[in-house]
PDB file of C-alpha atoms in Angstrom:
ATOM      1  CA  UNK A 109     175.531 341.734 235.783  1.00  0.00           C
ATOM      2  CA  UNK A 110     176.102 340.533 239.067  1.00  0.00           C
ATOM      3  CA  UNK A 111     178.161 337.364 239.747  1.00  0.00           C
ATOM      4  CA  UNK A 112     177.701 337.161 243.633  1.00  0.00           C
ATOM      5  CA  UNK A 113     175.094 334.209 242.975  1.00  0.00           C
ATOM      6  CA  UNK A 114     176.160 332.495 239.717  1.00  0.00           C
ATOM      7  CA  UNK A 115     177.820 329.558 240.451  1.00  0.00           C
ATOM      8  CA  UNK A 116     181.221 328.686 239.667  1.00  0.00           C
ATOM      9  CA  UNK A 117     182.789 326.065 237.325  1.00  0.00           C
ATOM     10  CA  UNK A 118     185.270 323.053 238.668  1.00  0.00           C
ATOM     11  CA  UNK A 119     188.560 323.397 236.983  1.00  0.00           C
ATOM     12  CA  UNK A 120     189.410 320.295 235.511  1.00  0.00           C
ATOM     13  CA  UNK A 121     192.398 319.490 237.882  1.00  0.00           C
ATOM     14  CA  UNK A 122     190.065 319.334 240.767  1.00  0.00           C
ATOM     15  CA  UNK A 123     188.959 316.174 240.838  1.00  0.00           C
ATOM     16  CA  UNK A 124     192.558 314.574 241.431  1.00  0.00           C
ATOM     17  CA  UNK A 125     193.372 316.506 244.677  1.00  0.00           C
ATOM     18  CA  UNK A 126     190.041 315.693 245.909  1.00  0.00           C
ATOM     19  CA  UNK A 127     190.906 312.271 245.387  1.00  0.00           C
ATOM     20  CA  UNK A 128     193.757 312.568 246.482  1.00  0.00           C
ATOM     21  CA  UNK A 129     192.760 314.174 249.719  1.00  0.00           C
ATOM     22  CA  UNK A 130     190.304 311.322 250.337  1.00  0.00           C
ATOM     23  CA  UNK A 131     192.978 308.482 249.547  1.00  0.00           C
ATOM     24  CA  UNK A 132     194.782 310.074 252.817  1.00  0.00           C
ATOM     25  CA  UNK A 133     191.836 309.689 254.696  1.00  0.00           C
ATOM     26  CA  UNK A 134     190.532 306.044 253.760  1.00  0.00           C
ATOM     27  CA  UNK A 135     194.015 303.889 252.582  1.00  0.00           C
ATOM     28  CA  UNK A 136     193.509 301.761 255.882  1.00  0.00           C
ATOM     29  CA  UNK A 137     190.189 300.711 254.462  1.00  0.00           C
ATOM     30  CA  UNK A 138     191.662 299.786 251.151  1.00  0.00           C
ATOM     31  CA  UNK A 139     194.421 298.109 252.247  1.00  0.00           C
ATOM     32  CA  UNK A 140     192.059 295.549 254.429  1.00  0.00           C
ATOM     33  CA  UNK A 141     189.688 295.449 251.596  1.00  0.00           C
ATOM     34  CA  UNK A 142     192.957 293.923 248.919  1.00  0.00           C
ATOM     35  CA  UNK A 143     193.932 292.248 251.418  1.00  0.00           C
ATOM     36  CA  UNK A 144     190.355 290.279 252.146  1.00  0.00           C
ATOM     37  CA  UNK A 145     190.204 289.877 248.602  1.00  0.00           C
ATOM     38  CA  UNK A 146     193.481 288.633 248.113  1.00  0.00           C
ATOM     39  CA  UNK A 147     193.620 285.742 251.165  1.00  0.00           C
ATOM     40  CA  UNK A 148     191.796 282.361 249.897  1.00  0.00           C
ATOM     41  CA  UNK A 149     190.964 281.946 253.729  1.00  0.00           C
ATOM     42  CA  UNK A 150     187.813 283.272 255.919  1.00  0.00           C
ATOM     43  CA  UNK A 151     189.031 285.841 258.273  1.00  0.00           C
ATOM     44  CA  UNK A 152     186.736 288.724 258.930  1.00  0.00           C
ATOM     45  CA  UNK A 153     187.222 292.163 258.665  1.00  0.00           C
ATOM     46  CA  UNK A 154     187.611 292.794 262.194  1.00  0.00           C
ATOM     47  CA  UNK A 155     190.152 289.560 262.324  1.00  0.00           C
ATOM     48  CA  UNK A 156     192.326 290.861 259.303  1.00  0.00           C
ATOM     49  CA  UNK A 157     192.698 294.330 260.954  1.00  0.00           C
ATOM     50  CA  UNK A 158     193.549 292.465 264.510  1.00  0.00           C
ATOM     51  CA  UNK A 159     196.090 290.420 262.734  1.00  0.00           C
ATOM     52  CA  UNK A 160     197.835 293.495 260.412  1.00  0.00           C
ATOM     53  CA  UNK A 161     198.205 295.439 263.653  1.00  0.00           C
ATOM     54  CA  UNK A 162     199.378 293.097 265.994  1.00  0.00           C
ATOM     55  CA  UNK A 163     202.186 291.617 263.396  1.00  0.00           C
ATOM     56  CA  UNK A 164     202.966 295.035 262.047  1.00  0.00           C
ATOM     57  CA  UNK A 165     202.404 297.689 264.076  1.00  0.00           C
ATOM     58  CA  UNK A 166     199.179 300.406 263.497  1.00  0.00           C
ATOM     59  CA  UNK A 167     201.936 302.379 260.532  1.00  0.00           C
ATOM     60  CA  UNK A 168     200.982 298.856 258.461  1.00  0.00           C
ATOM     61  CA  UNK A 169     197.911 300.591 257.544  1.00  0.00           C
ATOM     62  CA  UNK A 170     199.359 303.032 256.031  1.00  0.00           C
ATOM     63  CA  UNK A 171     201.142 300.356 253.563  1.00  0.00           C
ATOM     64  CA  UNK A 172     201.229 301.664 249.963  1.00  0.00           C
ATOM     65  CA  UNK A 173     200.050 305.341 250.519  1.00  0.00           C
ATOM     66  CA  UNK A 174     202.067 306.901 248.093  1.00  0.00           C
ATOM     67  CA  UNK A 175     201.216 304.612 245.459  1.00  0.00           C
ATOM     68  CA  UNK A 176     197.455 305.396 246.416  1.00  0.00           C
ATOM     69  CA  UNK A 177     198.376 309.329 246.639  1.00  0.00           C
ATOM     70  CA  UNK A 178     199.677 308.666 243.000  1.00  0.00           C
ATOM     71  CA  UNK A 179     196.555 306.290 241.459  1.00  0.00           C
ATOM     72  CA  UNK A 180     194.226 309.377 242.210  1.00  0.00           C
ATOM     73  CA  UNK A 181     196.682 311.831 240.536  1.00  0.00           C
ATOM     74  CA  UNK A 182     196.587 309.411 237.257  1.00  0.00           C
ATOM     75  CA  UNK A 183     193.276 307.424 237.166  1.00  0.00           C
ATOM     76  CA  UNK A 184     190.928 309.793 238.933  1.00  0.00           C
ATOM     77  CA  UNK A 185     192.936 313.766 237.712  1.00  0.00           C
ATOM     78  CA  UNK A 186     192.048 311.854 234.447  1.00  0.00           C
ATOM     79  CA  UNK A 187     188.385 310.909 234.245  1.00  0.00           C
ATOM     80  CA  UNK A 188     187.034 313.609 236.266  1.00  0.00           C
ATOM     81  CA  UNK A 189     189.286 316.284 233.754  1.00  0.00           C
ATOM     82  CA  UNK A 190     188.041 314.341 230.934  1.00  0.00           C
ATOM     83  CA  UNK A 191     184.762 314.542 232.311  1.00  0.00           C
ATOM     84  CA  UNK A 192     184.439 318.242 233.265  1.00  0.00           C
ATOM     85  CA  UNK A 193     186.028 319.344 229.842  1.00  0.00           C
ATOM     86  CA  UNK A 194     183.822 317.120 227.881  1.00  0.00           C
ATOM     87  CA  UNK A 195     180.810 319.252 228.981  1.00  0.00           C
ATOM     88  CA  UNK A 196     181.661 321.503 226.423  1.00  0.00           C
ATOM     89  CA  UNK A 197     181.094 318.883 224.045  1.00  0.00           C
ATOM     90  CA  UNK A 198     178.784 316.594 224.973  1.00  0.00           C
ATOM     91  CA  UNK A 199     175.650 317.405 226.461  1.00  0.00           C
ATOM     92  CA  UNK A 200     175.160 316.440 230.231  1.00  0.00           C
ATOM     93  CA  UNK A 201     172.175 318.009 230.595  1.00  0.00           C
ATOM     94  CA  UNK A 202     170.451 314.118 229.996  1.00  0.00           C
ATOM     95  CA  UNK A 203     171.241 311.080 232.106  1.00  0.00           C
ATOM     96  CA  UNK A 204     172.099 309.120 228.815  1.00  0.00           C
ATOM     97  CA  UNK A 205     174.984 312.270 227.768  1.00  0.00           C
ATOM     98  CA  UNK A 206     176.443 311.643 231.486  1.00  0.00           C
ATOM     99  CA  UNK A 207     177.337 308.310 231.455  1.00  0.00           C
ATOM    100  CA  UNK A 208     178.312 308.514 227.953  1.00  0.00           C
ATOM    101  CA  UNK A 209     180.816 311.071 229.361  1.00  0.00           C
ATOM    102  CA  UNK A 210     181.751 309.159 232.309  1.00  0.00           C
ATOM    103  CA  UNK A 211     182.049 305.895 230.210  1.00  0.00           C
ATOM    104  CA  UNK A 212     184.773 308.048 227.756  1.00  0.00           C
ATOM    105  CA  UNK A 213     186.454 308.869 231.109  1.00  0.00           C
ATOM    106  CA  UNK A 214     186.357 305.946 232.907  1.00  0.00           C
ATOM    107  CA  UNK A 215     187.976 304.012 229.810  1.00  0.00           C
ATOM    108  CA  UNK A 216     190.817 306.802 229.778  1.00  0.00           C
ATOM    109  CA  UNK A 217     191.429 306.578 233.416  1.00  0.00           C
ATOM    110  CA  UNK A 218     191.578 303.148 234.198  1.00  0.00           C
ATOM    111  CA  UNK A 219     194.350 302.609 231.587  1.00  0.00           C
ATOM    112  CA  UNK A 220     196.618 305.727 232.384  1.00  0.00           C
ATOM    113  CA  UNK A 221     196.137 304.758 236.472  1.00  0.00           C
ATOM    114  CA  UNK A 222     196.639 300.822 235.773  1.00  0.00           C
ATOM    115  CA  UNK A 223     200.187 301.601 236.482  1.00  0.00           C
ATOM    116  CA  UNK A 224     200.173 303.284 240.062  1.00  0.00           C
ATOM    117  CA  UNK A 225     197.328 300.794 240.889  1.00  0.00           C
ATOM    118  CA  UNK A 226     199.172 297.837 240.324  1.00  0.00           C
ATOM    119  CA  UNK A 227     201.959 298.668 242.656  1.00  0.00           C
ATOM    120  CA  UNK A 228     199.413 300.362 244.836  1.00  0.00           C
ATOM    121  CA  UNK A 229     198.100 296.302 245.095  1.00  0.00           C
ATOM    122  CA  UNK A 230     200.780 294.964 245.773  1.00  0.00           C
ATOM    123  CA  UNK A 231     202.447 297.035 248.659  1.00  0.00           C
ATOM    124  CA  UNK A 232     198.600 297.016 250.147  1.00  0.00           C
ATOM    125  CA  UNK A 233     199.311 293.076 249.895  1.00  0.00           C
ATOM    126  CA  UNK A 234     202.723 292.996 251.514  1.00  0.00           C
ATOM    127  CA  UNK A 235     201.462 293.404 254.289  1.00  0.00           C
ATOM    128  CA  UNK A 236     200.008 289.714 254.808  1.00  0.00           C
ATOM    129  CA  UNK A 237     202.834 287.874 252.806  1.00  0.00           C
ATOM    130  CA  UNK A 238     205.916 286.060 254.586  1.00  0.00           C
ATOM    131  CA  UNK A 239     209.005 288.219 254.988  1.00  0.00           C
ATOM    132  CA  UNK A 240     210.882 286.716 252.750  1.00  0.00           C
ATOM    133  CA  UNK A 241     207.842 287.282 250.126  1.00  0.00           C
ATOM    134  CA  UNK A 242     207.715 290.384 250.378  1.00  0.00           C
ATOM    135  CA  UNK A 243     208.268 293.253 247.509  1.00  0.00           C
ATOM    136  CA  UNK A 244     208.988 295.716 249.851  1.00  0.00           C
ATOM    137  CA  UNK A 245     208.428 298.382 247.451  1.00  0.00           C
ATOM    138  CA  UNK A 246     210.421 301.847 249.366  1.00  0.00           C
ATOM    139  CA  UNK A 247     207.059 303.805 247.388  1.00  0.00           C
ATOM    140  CA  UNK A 248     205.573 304.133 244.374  1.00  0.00           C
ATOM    141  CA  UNK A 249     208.108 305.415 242.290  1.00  0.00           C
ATOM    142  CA  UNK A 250     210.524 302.725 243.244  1.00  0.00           C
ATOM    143  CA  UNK A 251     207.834 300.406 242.624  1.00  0.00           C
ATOM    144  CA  UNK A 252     207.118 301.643 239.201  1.00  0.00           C
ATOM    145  CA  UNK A 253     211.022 301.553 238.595  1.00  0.00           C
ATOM    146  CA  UNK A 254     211.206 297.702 239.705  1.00  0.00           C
ATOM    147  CA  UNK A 255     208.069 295.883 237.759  1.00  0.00           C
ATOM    148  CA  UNK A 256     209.866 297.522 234.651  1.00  0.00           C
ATOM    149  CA  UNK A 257     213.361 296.763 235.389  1.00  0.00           C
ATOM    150  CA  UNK A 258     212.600 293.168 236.911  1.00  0.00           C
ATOM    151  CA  UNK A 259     209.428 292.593 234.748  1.00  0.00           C
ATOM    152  CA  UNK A 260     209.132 294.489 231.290  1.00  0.00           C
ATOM    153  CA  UNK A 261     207.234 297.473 230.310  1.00  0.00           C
ATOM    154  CA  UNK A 262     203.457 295.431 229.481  1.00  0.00           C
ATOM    155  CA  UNK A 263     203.795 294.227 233.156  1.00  0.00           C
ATOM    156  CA  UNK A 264     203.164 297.573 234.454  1.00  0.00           C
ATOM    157  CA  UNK A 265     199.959 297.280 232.737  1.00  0.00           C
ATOM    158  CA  UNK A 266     198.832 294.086 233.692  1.00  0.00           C
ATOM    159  CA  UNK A 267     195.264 293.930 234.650  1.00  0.00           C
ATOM    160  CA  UNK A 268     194.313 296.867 232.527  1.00  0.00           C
ATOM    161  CA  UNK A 269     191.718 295.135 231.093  1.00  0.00           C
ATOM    162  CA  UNK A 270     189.564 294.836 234.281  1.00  0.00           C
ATOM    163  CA  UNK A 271     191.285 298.084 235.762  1.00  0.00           C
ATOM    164  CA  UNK A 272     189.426 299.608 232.194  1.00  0.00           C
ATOM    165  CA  UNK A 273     185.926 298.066 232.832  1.00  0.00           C
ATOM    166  CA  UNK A 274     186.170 298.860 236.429  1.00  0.00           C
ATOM    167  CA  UNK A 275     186.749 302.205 235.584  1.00  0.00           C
ATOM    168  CA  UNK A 276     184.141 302.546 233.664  1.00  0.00           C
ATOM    169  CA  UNK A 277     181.637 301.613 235.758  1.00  0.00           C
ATOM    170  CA  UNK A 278     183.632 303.549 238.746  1.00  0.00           C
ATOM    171  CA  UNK A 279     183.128 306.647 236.938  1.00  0.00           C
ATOM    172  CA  UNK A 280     179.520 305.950 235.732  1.00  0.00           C
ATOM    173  CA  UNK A 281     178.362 304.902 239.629  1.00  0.00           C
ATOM    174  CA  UNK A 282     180.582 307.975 241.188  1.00  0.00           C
ATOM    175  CA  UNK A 283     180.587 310.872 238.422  1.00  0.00           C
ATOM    176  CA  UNK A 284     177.420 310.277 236.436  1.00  0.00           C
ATOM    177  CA  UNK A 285     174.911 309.071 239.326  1.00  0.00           C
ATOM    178  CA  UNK A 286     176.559 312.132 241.446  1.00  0.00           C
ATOM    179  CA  UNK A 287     176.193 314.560 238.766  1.00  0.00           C
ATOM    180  CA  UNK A 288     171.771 313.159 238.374  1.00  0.00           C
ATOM    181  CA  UNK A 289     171.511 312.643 242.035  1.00  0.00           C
ATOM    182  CA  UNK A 290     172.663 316.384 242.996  1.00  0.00           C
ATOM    183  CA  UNK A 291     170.250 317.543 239.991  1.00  0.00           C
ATOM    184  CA  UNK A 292     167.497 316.194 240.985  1.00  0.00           C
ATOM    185  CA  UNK A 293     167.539 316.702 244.906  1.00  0.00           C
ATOM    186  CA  UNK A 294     168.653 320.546 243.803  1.00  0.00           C
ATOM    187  CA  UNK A 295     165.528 320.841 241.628  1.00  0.00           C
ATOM    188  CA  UNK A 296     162.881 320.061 244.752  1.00  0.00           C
ATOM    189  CA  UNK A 297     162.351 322.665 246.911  1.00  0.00           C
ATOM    190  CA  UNK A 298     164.053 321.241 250.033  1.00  0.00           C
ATOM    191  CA  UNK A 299     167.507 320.806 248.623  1.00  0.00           C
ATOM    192  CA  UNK A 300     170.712 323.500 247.988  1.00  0.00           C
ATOM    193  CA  UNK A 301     173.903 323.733 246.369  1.00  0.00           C
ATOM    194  CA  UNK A 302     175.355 322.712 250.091  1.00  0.00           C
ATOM    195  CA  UNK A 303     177.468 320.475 252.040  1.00  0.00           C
ATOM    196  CA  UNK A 304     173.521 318.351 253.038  1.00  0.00           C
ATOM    197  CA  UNK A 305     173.387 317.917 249.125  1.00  0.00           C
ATOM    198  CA  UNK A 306     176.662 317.085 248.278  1.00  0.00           C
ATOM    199  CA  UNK A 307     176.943 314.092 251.454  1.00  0.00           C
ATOM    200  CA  UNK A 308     173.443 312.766 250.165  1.00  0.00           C
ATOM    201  CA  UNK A 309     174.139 312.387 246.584  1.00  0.00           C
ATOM    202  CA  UNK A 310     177.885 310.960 246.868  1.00  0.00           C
ATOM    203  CA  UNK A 311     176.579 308.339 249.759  1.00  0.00           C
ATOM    204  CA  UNK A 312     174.175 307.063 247.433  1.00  0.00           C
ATOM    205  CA  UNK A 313     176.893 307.491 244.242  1.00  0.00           C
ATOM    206  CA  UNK A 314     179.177 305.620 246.659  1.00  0.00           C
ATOM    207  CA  UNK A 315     176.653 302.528 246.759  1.00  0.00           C
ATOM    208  CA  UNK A 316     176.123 302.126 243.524  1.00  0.00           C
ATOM    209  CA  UNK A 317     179.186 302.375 242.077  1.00  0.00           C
ATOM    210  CA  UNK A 318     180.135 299.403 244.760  1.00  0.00           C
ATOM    211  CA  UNK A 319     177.842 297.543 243.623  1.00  0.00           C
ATOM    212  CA  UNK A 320     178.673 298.085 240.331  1.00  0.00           C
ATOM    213  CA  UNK A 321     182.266 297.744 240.345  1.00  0.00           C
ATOM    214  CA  UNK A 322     182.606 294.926 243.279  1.00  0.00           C
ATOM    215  CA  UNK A 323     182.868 291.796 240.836  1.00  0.00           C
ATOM    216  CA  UNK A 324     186.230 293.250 238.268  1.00  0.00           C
ATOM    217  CA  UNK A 325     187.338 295.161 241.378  1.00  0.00           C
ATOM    218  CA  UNK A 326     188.080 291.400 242.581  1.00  0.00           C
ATOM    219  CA  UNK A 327     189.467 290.380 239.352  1.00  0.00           C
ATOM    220  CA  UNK A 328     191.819 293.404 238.824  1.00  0.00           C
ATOM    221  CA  UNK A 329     192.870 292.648 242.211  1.00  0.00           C
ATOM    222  CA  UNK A 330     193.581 288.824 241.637  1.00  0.00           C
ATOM    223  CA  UNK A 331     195.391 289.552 238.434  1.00  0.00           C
ATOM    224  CA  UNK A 332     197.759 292.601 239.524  1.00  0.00           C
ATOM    225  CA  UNK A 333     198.722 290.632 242.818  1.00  0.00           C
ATOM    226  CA  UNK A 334     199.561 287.843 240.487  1.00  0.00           C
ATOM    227  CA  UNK A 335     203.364 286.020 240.205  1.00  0.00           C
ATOM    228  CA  UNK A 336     204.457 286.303 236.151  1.00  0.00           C
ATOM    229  CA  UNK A 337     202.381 283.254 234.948  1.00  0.00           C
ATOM    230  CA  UNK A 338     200.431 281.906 238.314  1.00  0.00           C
ATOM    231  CA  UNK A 339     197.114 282.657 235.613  1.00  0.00           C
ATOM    232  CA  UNK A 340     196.814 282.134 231.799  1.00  0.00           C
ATOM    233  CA  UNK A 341     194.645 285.052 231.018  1.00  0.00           C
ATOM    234  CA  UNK A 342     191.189 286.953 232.542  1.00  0.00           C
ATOM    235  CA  UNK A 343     189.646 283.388 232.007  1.00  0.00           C
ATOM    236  CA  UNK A 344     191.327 281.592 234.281  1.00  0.00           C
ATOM    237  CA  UNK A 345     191.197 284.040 236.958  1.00  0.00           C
ATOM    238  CA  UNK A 346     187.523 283.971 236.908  1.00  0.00           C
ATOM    239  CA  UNK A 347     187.408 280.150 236.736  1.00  0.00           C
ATOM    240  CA  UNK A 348     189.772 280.680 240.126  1.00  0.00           C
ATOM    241  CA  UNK A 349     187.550 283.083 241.926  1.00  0.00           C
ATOM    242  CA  UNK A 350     183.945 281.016 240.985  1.00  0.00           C
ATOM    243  CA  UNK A 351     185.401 278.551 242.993  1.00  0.00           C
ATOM    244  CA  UNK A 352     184.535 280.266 246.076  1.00  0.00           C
ATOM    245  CA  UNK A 353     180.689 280.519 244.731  1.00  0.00           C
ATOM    246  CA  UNK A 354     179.076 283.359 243.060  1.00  0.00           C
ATOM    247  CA  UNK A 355     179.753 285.399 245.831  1.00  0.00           C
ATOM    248  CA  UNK A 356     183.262 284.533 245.841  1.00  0.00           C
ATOM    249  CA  UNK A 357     182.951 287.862 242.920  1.00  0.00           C
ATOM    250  CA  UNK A 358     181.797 290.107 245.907  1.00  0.00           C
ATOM    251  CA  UNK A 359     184.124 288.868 248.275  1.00  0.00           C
ATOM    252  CA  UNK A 360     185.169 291.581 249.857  1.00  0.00           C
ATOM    253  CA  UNK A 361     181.797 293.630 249.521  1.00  0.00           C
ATOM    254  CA  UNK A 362     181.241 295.315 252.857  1.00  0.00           C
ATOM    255  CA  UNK A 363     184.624 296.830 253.658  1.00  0.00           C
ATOM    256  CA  UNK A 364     184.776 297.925 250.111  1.00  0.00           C
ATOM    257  CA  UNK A 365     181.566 300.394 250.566  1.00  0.00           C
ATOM    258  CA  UNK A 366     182.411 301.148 254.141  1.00  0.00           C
ATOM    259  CA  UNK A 367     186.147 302.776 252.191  1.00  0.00           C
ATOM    260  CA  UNK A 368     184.128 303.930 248.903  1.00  0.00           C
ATOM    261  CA  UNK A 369     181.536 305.240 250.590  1.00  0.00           C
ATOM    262  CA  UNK A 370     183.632 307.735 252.743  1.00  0.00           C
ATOM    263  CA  UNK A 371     186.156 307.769 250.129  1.00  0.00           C
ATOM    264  CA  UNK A 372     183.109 308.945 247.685  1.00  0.00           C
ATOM    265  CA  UNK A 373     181.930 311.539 250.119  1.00  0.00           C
ATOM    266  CA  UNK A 374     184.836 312.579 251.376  1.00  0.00           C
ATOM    267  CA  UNK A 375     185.755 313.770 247.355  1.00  0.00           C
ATOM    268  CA  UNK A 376     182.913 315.169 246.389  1.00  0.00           C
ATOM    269  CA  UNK A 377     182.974 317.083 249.343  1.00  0.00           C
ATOM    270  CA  UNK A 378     186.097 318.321 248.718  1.00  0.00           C
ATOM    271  CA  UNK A 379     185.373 318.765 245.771  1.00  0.00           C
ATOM    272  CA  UNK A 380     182.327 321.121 245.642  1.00  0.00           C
ATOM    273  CA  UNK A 381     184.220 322.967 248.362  1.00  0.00           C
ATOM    274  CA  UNK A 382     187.345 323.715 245.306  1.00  0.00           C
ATOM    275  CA  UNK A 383     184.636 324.574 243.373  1.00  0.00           C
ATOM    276  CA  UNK A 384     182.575 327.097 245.894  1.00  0.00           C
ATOM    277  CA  UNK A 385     185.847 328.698 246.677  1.00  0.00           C
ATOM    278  CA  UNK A 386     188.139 328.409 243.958  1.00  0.00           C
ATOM    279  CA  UNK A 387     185.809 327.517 240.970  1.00  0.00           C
ATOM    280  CA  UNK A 388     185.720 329.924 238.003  1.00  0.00           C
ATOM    281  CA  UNK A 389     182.976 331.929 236.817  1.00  0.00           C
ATOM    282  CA  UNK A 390     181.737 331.452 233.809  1.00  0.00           C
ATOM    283  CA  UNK A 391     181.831 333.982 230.936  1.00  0.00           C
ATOM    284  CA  UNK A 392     179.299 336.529 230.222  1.00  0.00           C
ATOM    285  CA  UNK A 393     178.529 337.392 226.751  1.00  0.00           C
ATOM    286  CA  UNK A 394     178.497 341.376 226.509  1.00  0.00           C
ATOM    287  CA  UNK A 395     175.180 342.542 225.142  1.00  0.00           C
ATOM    288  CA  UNK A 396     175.373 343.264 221.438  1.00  0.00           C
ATOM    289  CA  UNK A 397     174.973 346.682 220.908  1.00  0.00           C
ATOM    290  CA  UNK A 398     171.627 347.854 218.945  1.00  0.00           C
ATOM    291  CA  UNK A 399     171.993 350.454 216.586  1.00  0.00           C
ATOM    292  CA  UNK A 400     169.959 353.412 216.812  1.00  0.00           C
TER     293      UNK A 400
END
């Protein structure tokens, strides 16, 4: 049998360096997006990027990199290698077995990355904070080694309980939606397994899993940016954000889809490409023999 045209399989390690990848294009727009969250003031986008670069120099951007590099090697290597291996035993071939899949990988992501995001918020945040404020975090490691030395253990996971739900929904508006989308634009005639099919189904996954995520991904911000007892639990952090108004929850909306959706292309892109080139083929059961 020939394999020239049967398409390969993802390995399940793919999905990290593809996110990984696409962290290293789109940190600046994360780092304005925590930091528009995070300020209780009204500067625009375009205002909060002015300000960064003229007090910090353009490298400010960059703020928190490793710790972003390190997030997609945890929280995203996780769900999308839950999710590929899971095929196996759950069936995706229904929209209802895909986001049961992504939900099961979401959940184990967004605890194992809670971690690297936390100190991935806060040297985004340093950025806007006084000097003498500041964490200054040398990278992620050192980070990591800090909030345990300084704060405990359970500090590293604080905000794991929105960093879960946002993951979940993450991984159900990126993975599952992705994984429907592609399938049903492949199935007309005027669609391919190609790069025009991959950037349409992961800018649409990249808008609805904004959407869906926007209101915890301001509360798991809040909370992991947070001084040891500024809030009492989840509670009071939402009572502190609905003061700003019901859209207080989206604040922070539009330069959070203009970095997911790139960031959402951008690693689906990459990683179809791992897959095309690098993907393994799947097994062929030999023919069973007929006796004669």
């Amino acid at each position: 049998m020939s394999t020239v045209n049967t398409p390969r399989q993802g390995r399940w390690y793919f999905g990290g360096i593809a996110s990984a990848g696409a962290a290293c294009c789109t940190h600046p727009l994360d780092l304005i997006k925590v930091t528009l969250q995070t300020q209780q003031g009204k500067l625009s986008v375009l205002q909060l990027t002015v300000k960064v670069v003229r007090e910090q120099g353009v490298l400010a951007l960059y703020n928190g990199l490793s710790a972003s590099v390190l997030r997609q090697m945890t929280y995203s290597m996780t769900r999308f290698g839950i999710y590929e291996a899971g095929k196996k035993q759950i069936n995706t071939d229904t929209f209802l077995g895909k986001i049961t899949l992504a939900g099961l990988a979401g959940t184990a992501g967004g605890i194992v990355g809670t971690p690297a995001d936390m100190v991935n918020v806060r040297m985004q945040n340093d950025v806007k904070l006084p000097a003498d404020q500041r964490r200054n975090y040398k990278n992620a490691f050192d980070g990591l080694i800090k909030v345990y030395r300084h704060e405990g253990f359970t500090r590293l996971f604080s905000g794991a309980t929105t960093a879960t739900g946002r993951g979940v929904l993450m991984t159900i508006g990126q993975i599952a939606f992705y994984d429907q989308i592609k399938t049903m634009l492949i199935s007309t005639p005027y669609f391919g397994d190609d790069l025009a099919t991959h950037f349409s189904a992961s800018l649409a996954a990249g808008a609805i899993a904004t959407t869906l995520t926007q209101p915890l991904d301001v509360l798991k911000t809040r909370s992991m940016n947070a001084k040891p007892g500024e809030f009492k639990g989840l509670w009071d952090i939402v009572k502190y954000t609905a003061r700003l108004g019901p859209l207080g929850f989206f604040k922070g909306y539009i330069p959070a889809f203009v970095r997911l959706g790139p960031h959402t292309i951008i690693t689906f892109v990459f990683l179809e490409q791992l897959r095309l080139n690098f993907g393994v083929l799947p097994k062929v059961e030999a023919p069973v023999a007929v006796a004669q």
